[in-house]
Short mmCIF file of C-alpha atoms in Angstrom, two decimals:
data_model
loop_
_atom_site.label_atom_id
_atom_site.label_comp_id
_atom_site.label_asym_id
_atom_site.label_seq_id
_atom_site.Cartn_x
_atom_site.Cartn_y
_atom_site.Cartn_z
CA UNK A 1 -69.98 79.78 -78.45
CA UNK A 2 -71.17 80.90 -81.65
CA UNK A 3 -70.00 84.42 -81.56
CA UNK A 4 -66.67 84.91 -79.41
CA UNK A 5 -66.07 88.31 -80.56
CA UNK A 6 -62.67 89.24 -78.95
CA UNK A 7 -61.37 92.56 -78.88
CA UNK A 8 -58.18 93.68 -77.36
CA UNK A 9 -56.09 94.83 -75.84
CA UNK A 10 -57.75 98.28 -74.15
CA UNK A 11 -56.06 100.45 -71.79
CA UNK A 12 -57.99 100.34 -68.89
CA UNK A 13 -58.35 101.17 -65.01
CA UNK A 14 -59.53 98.37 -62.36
CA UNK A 15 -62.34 100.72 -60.52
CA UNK A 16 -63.66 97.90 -58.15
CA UNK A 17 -63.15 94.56 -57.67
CA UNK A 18 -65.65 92.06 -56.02
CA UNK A 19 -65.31 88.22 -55.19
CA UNK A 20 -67.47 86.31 -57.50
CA UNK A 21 -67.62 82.65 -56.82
CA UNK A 22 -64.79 80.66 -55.39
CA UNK A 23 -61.73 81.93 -56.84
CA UNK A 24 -63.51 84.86 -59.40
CA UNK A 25 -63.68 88.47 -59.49
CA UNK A 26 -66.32 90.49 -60.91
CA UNK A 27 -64.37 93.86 -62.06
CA UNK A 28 -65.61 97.29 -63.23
CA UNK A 29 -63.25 98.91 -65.34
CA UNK A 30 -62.51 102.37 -66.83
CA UNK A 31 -61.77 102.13 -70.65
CA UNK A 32 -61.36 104.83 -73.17
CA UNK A 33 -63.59 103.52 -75.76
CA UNK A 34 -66.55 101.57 -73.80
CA UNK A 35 -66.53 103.81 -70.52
CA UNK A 36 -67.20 102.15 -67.51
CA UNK A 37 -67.61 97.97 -68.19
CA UNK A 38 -67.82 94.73 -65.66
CA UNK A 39 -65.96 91.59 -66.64
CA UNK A 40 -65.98 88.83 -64.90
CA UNK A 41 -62.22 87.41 -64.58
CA UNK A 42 -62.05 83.58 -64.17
CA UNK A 43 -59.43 83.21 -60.84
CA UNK A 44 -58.87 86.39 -60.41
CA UNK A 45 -58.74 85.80 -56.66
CA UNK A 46 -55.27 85.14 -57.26
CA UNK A 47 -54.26 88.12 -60.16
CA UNK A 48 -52.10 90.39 -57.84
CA UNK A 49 -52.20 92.69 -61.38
CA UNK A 50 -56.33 93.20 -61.01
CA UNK A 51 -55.74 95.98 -59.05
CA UNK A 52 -56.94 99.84 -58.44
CA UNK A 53 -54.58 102.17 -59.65
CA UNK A 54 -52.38 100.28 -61.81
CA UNK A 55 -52.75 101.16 -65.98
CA UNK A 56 -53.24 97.63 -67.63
CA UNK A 57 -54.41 96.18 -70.94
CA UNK A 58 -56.63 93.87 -70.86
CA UNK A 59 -58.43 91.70 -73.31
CA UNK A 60 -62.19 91.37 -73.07
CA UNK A 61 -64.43 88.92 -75.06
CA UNK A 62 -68.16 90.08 -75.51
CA UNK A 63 -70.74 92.93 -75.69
CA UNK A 64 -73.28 92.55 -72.96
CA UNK A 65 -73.47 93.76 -69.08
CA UNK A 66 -70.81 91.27 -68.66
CA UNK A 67 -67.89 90.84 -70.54
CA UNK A 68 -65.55 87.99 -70.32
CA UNK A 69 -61.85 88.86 -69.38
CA UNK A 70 -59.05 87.20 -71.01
CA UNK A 71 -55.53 88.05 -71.13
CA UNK A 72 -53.92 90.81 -68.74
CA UNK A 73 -50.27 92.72 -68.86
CA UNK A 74 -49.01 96.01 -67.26
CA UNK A 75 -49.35 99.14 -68.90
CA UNK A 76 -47.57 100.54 -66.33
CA UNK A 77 -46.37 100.91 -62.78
CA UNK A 78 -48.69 101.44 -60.00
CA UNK A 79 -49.53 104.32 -58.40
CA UNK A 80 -48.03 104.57 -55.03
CA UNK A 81 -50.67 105.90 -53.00
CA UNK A 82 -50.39 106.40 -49.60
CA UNK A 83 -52.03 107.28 -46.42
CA UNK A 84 -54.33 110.46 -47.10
CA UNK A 85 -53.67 110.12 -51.41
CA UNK A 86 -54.82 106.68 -51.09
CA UNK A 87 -58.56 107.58 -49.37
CA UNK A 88 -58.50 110.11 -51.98
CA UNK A 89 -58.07 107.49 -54.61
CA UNK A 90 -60.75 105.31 -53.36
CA UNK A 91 -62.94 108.30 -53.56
CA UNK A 92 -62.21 108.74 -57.23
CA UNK A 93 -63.18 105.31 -58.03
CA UNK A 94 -66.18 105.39 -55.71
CA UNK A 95 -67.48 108.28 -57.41
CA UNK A 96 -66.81 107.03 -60.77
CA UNK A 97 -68.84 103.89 -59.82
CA UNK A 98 -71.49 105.50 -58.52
CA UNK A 99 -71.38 108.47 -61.59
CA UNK A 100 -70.76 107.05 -64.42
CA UNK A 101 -73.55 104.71 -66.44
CA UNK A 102 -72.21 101.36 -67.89
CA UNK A 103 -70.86 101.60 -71.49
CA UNK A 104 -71.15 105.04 -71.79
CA UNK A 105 -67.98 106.28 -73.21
CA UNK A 106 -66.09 109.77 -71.71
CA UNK A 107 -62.60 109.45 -74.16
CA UNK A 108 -61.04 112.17 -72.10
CA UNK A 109 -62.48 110.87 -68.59
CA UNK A 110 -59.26 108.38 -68.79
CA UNK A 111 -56.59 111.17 -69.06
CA UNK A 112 -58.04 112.77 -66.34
CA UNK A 113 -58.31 109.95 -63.75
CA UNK A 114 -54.45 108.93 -65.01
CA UNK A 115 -53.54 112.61 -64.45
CA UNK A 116 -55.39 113.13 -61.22
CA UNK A 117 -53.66 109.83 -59.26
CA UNK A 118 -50.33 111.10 -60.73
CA UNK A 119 -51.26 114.59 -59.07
CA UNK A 120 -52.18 112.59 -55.70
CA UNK A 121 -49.18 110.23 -55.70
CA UNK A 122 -46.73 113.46 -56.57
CA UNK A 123 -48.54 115.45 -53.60
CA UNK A 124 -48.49 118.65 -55.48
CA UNK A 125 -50.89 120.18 -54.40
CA UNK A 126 -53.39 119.93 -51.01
CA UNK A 127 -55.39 117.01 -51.77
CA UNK A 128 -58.86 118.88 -51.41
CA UNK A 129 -57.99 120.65 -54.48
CA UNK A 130 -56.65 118.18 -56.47
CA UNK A 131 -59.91 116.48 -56.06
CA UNK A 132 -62.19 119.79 -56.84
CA UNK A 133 -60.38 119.70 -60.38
CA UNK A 134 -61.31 116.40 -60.89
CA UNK A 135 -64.85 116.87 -60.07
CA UNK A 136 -65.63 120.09 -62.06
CA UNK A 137 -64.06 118.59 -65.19
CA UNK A 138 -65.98 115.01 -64.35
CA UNK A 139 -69.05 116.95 -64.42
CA UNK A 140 -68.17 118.59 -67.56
CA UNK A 141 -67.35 115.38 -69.04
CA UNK A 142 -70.63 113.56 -68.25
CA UNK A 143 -72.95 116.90 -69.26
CA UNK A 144 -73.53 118.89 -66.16
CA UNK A 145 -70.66 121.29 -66.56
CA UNK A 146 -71.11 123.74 -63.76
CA UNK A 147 -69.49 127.26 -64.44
CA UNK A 148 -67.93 129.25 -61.80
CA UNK A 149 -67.26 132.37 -63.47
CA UNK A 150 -70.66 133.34 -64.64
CA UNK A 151 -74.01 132.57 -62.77
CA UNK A 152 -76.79 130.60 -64.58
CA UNK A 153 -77.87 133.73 -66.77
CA UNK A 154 -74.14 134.20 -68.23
CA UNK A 155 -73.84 137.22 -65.81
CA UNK A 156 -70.88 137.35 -64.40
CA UNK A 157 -70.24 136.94 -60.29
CA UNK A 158 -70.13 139.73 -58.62
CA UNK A 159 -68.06 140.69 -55.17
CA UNK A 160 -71.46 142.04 -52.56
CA UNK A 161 -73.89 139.55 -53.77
CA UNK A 162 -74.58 135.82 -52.76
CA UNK A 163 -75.32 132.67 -54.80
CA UNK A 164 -77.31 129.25 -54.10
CA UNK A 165 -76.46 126.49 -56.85
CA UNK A 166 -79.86 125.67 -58.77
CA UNK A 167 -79.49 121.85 -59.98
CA UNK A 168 -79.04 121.62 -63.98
CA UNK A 169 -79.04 125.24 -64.34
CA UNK A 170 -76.34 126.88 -62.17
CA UNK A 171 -75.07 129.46 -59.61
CA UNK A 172 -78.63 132.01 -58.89
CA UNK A 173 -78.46 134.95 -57.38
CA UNK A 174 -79.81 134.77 -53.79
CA UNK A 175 -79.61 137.61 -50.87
CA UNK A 176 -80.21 134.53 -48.59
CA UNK A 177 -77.99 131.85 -50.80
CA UNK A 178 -75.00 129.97 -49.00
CA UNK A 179 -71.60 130.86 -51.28
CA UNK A 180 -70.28 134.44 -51.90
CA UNK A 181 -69.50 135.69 -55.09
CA UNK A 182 -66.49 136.97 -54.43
CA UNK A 183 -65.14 133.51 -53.29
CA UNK A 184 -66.70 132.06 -55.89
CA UNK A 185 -64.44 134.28 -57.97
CA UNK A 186 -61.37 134.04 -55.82
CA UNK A 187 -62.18 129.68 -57.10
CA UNK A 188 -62.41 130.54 -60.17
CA UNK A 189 -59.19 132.86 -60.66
CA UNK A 190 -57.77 129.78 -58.37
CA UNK A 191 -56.87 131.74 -55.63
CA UNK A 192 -57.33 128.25 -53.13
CA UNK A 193 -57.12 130.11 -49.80
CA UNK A 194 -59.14 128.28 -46.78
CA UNK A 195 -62.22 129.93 -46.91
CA UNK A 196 -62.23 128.53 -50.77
CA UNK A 197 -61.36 125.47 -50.18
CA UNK A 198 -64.41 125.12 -47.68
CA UNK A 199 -66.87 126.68 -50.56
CA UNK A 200 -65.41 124.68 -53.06
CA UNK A 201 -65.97 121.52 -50.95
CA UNK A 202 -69.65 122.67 -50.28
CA UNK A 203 -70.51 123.31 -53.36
CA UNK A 204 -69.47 120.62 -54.80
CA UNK A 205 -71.06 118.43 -52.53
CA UNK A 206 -74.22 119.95 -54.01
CA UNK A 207 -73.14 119.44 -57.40
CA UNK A 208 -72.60 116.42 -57.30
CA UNK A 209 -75.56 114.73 -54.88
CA UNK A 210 -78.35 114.72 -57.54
CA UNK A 211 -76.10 112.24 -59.05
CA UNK A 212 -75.42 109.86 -56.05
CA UNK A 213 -78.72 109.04 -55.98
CA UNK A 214 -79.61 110.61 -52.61
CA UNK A 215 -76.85 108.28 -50.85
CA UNK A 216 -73.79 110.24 -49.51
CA UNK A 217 -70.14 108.67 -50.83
CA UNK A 218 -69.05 106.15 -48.19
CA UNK A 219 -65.09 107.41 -48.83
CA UNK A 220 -66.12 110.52 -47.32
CA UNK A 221 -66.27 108.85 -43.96
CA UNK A 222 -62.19 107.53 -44.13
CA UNK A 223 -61.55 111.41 -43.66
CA UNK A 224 -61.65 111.61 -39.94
CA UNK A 225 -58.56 113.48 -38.91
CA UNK A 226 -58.10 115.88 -42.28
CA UNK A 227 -58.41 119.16 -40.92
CA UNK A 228 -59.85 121.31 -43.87
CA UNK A 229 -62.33 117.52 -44.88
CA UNK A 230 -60.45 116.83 -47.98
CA UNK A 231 -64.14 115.34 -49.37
CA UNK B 1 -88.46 65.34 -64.43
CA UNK B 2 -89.34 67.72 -61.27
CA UNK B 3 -88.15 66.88 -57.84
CA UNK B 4 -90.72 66.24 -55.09
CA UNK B 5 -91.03 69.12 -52.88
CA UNK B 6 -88.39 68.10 -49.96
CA UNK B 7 -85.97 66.84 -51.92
CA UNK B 8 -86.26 70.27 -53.91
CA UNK B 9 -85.98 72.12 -50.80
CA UNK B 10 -83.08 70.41 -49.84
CA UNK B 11 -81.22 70.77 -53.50
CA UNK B 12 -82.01 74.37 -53.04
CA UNK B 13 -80.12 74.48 -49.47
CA UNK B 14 -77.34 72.94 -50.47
CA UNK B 15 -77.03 75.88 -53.43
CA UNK B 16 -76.09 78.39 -50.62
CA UNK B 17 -72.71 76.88 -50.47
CA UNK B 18 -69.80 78.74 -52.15
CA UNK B 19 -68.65 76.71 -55.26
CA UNK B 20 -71.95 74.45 -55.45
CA UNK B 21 -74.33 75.05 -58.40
CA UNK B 22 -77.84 73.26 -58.76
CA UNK B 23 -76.22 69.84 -60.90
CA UNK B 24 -73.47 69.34 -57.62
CA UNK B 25 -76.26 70.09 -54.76
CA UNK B 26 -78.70 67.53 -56.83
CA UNK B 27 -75.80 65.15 -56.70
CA UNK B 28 -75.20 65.83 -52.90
CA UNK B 29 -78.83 65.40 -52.04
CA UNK B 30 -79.19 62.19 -53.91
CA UNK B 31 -76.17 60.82 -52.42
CA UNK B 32 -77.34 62.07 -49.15
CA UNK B 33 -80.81 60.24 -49.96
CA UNK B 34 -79.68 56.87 -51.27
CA UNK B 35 -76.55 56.45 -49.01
CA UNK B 36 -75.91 58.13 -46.08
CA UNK B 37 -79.37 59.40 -44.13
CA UNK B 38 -77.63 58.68 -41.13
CA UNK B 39 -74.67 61.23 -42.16
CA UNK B 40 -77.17 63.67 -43.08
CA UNK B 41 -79.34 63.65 -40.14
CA UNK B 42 -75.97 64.46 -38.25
CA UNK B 43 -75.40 67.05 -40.56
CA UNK B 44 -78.62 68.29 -40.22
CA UNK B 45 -78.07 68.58 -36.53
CA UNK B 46 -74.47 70.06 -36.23
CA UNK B 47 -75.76 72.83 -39.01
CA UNK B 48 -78.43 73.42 -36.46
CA UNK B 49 -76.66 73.51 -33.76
CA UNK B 50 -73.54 75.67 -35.10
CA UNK B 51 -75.75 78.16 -36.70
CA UNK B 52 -78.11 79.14 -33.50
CA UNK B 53 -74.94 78.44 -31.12
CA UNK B 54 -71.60 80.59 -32.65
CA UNK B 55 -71.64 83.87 -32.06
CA UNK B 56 -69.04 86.87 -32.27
CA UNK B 57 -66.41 87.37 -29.58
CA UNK B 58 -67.42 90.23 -27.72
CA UNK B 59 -63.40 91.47 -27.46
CA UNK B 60 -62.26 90.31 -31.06
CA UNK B 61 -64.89 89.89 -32.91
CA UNK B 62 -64.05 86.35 -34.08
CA UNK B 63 -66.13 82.93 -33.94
CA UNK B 64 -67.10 82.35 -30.42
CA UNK B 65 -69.56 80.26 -28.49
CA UNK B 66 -69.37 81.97 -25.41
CA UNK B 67 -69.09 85.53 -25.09
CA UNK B 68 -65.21 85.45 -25.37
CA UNK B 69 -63.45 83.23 -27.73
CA UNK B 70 -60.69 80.95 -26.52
CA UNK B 71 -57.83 83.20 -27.31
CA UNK B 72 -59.57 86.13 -25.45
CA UNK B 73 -60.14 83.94 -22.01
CA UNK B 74 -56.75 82.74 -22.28
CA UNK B 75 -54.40 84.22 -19.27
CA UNK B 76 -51.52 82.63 -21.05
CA UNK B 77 -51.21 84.89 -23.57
CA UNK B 78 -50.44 88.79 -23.87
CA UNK B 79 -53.60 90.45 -24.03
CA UNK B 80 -52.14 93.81 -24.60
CA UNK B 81 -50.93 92.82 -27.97
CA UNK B 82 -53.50 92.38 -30.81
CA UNK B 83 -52.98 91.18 -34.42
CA UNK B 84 -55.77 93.24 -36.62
CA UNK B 85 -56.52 90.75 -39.49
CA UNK B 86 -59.24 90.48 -42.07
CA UNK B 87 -60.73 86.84 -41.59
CA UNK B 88 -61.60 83.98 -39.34
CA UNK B 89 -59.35 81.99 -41.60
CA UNK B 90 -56.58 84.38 -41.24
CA UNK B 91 -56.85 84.12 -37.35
CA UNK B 92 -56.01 80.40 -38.19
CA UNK B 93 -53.51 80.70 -40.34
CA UNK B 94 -51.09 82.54 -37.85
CA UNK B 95 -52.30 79.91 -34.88
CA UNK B 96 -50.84 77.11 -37.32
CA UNK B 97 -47.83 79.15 -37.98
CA UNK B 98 -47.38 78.86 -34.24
CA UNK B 99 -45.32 82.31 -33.94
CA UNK B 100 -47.48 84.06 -32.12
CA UNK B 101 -48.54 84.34 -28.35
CA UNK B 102 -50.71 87.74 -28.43
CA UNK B 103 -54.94 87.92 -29.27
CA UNK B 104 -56.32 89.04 -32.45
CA UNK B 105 -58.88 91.45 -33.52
CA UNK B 106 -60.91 90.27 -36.35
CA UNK B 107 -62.53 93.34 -38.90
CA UNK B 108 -64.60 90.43 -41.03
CA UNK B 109 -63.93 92.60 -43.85
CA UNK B 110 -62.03 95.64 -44.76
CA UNK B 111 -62.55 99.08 -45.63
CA UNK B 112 -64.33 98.83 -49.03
CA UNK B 113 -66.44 102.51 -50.06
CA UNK B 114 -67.80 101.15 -52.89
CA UNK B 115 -69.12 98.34 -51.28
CA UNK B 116 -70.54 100.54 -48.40
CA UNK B 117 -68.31 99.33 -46.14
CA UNK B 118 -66.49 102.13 -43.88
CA UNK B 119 -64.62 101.86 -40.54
CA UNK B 120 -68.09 100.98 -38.80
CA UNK B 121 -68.72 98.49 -40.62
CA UNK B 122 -65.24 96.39 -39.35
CA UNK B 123 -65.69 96.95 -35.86
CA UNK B 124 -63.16 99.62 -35.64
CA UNK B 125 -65.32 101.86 -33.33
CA UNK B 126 -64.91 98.42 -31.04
CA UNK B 127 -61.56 98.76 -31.24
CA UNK B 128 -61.29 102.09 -30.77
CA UNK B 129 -62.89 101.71 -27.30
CA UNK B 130 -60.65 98.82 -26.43
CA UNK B 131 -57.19 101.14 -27.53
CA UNK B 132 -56.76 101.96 -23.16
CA UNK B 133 -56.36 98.37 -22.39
CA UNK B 134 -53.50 97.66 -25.65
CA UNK B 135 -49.89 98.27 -25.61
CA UNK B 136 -48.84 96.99 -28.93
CA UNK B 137 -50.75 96.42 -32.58
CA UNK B 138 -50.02 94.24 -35.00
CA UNK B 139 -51.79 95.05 -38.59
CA UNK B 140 -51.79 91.80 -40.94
CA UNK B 141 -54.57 92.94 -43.15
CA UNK B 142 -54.42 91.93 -47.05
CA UNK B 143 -51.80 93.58 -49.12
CA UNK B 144 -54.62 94.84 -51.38
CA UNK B 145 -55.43 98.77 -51.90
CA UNK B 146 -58.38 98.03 -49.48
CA UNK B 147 -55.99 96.20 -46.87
CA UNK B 148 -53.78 99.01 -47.24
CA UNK B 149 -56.30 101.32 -46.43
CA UNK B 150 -58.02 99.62 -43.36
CA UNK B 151 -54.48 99.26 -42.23
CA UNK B 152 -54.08 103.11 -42.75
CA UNK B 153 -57.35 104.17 -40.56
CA UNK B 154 -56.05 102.41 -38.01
CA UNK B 155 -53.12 103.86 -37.80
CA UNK B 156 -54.05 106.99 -37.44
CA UNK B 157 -56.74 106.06 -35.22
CA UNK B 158 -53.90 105.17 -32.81
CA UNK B 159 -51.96 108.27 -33.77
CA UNK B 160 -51.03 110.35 -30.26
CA UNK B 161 -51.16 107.57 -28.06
CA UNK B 162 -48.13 105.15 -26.54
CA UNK B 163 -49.68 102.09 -28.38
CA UNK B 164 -46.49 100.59 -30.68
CA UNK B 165 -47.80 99.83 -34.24
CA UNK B 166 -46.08 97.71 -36.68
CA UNK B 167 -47.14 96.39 -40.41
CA UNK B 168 -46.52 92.56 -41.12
CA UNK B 169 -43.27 92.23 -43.53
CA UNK B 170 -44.17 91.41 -47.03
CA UNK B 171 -41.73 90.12 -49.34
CA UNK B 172 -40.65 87.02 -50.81
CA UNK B 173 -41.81 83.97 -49.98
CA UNK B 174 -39.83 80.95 -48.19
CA UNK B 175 -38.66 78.84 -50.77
CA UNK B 176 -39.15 80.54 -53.76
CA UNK B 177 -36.69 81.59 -56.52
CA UNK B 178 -36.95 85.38 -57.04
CA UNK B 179 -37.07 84.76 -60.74
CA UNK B 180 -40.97 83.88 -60.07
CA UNK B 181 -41.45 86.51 -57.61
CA UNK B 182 -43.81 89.11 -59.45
CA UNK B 183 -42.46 92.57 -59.89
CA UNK B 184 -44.69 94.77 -57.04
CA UNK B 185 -43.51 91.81 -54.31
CA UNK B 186 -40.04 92.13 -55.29
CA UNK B 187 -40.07 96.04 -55.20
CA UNK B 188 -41.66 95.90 -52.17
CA UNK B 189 -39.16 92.94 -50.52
CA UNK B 190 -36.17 95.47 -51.96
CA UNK B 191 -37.69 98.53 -49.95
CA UNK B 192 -38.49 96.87 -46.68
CA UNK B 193 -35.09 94.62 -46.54
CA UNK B 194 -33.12 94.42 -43.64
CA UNK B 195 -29.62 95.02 -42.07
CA UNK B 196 -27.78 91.67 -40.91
#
């Protein structure tokens, strides 16, 4: 090879992973400096380490779509997900996947995923919520901040009235819109009672769908017995 | 040189194969060609024959030629207790372990969101409707996150009823020195040990 560029070692996040060949994986993985990146890691059929939710560094070798993995240690110990915080954590990733564009570098995005699986493994708060966080600051992070304390004019929400969420721009005022201000506020003051949680979860929904590309997230569908639909 | 157009059609089969690139399905088809038509023809045939023949088990899900697989039509052994596993090839590697006297129920797959693969997907609504008719479940799906969470869904898609679920031990392996044993195995063979 005329240029083997190798650079290493990153801290980074196993996203996916996808059989490639016999015994290879094709891996997308969540770095602080490159983003979101796929390497292809030669018998990683058989690398128990290549796994979601597990901090490693990793060297890669390469620029393009697909980079070339090389050497692999622990950064870390492994989340423990379980049960309900493991769906969650699938969502995350799925999300991620489908959100983020390759190479396209979020430095903070990293912090937040660590800190949001050590929220879900710690069950400290109701899942639902834990996730909410992580979507309002992912959509900061990638440019479509939404604010919840103001509408799209920089007025703020007010108790009476009702909102609809206008895509790129914001909460509108609407006699006819679907979320009440004064839940929106009770969200924003993060005051999570149940019918906030169910706003929260609807308006996120919208928030986020222009970005999915029109297909729903596939995790949402593991939810079938959480009571308050934790997606 | 360019091949003439049967031969390339043939090269080009052979490239569906896992692990065979254009250079080792060019060698196959030349070997095929110069030394063995007769092998080939049979091949030909059995490929045939196999891929407009086996079909799924309507109970399990697994390879079958009729519409039950030989495990499911089999009064010997304890229908009532199924083994959920990921693969075909897993199926086969508890038969050879020879442990094991219950059916299976094969997902082809796991739980995988990113792939677009959810609990329909794996059969699981199948199951579901076969859950009256079980008494005990076994679930030896992978020891992956994915595995983990297939084997989750299920059970709480068994939650509330009498059904007896258990998870396949993991741990360290027969023969092994622990020193080899990587770190998450260990942890997870110190967790699940048992009282003698």
């Amino acid at each position: 090879m005329a240029t083997s560029e190798k650079f290493a070692p990153f801290l980074c996040w196993v996203l996916h992973r996808r059989p490639y060949r016999n015994t290879s994986v094709i891996v997308d993985l969540l770095s602080a400096d490159s983003g979101r990146v796929a390497a292809i890691a030669r018998g990683g059929q058989r690398q128990p380490l290549l796994q979601p939710f597990r901090p490693l560094w990793v060297e890669w070798r390469g620029r393009g779509e697909l980079r070339s993995l090389g050497a692999i240690e622990p950064a870390g110990v492994a989340f423990a997900l379980q049960g309900e915080a493991l769906y969650c954590g699938l969502y995350l990733n799925e999300m991620l996947v489908r959100l983020l564009h390759r190479d396209d570098a979020h430095p903070e995005l990293q912090e937040v995923y660590a800190a949001t699986l050590a929220a879900l493994a710690a069950k400290e708060l109701p899942v639902d919520i834990i996730l909410r966080h992580f979507e309002l600051r992912l959509l900061d992070l990638i440019g479509y901040g939404l604010s919840l304390d103001q509408d799209a004019n920089g007025q703020p929400l007010l108790s009476g009235l009702r909102y609809r969420l206008s895509p790129g721009q914001g909460l509108l005022l609407d006699v006819s819109g679907p979320f009440s201000g004064e839940i929106l506020n009770d969200i924003a003051a993060g005051h999570w009672h149940d019918e906030a949680r169910r706003l929260a979860r609807d308006l996120m929904r919208e928030a986020l769908s222009p970005h999915l590309g029109g297909r729903p997230l596939v995790s949402r569908s593991l939810f079938r017995n959480a009571g308050k639909g934790a997606s | 040189m360019k091949h003439s157009p049967l031969v390339q059609r043939l090269i080009e089969g052979f490239t569906v194969l896992p692990g065979v690139g254009p250079r080792s399905a060019q060698r196959m088809t030349y070997w095929l060609l110069e030394r063995n038509r007769e092998g080939g023809s049979r091949l030909a045939l059995a490929l045939e024959a196999a891929m407009q023949g086996v079909k799924h088990c309507a109970r399990c899900r697994n390879f079958a030629e009729d519409d039950l697989c030989p495990v499911c039509s089999d009064p010997r052994r304890d229908q009532a207790q199924v083994c959920i596993v990921e693969s075909p090839a897993d199926v086969l590697a508890i038969e050879q372990s020879g442990e094991y006297r219950g059916r299976y129920f094969v997902l082809i797959g796991h739980l995988s969101p990113i792939d677009g693969i959810g609990p329909e997907e794996i059969g699981l609504n199948l199951l579901e409707r076969q859950l009256s008719e079980v008494s005990e479940l076994i679930l030896a799906t992978g020891t992956t996150v994915e595995g983990e969470a297939t084997s989750h869904y299920i059970q709480e898609m068994v939650r509330g009823t009498s059904i007896s679920v258990s998870r396949i031990a993991q741990g360290v392996p027969m023969g092994g020195d622990l020193e080899y044993v990587d770190g998450a195995t260990l942890a997870q063979a110190m967790k699940s040990r048992r009282k003698l």
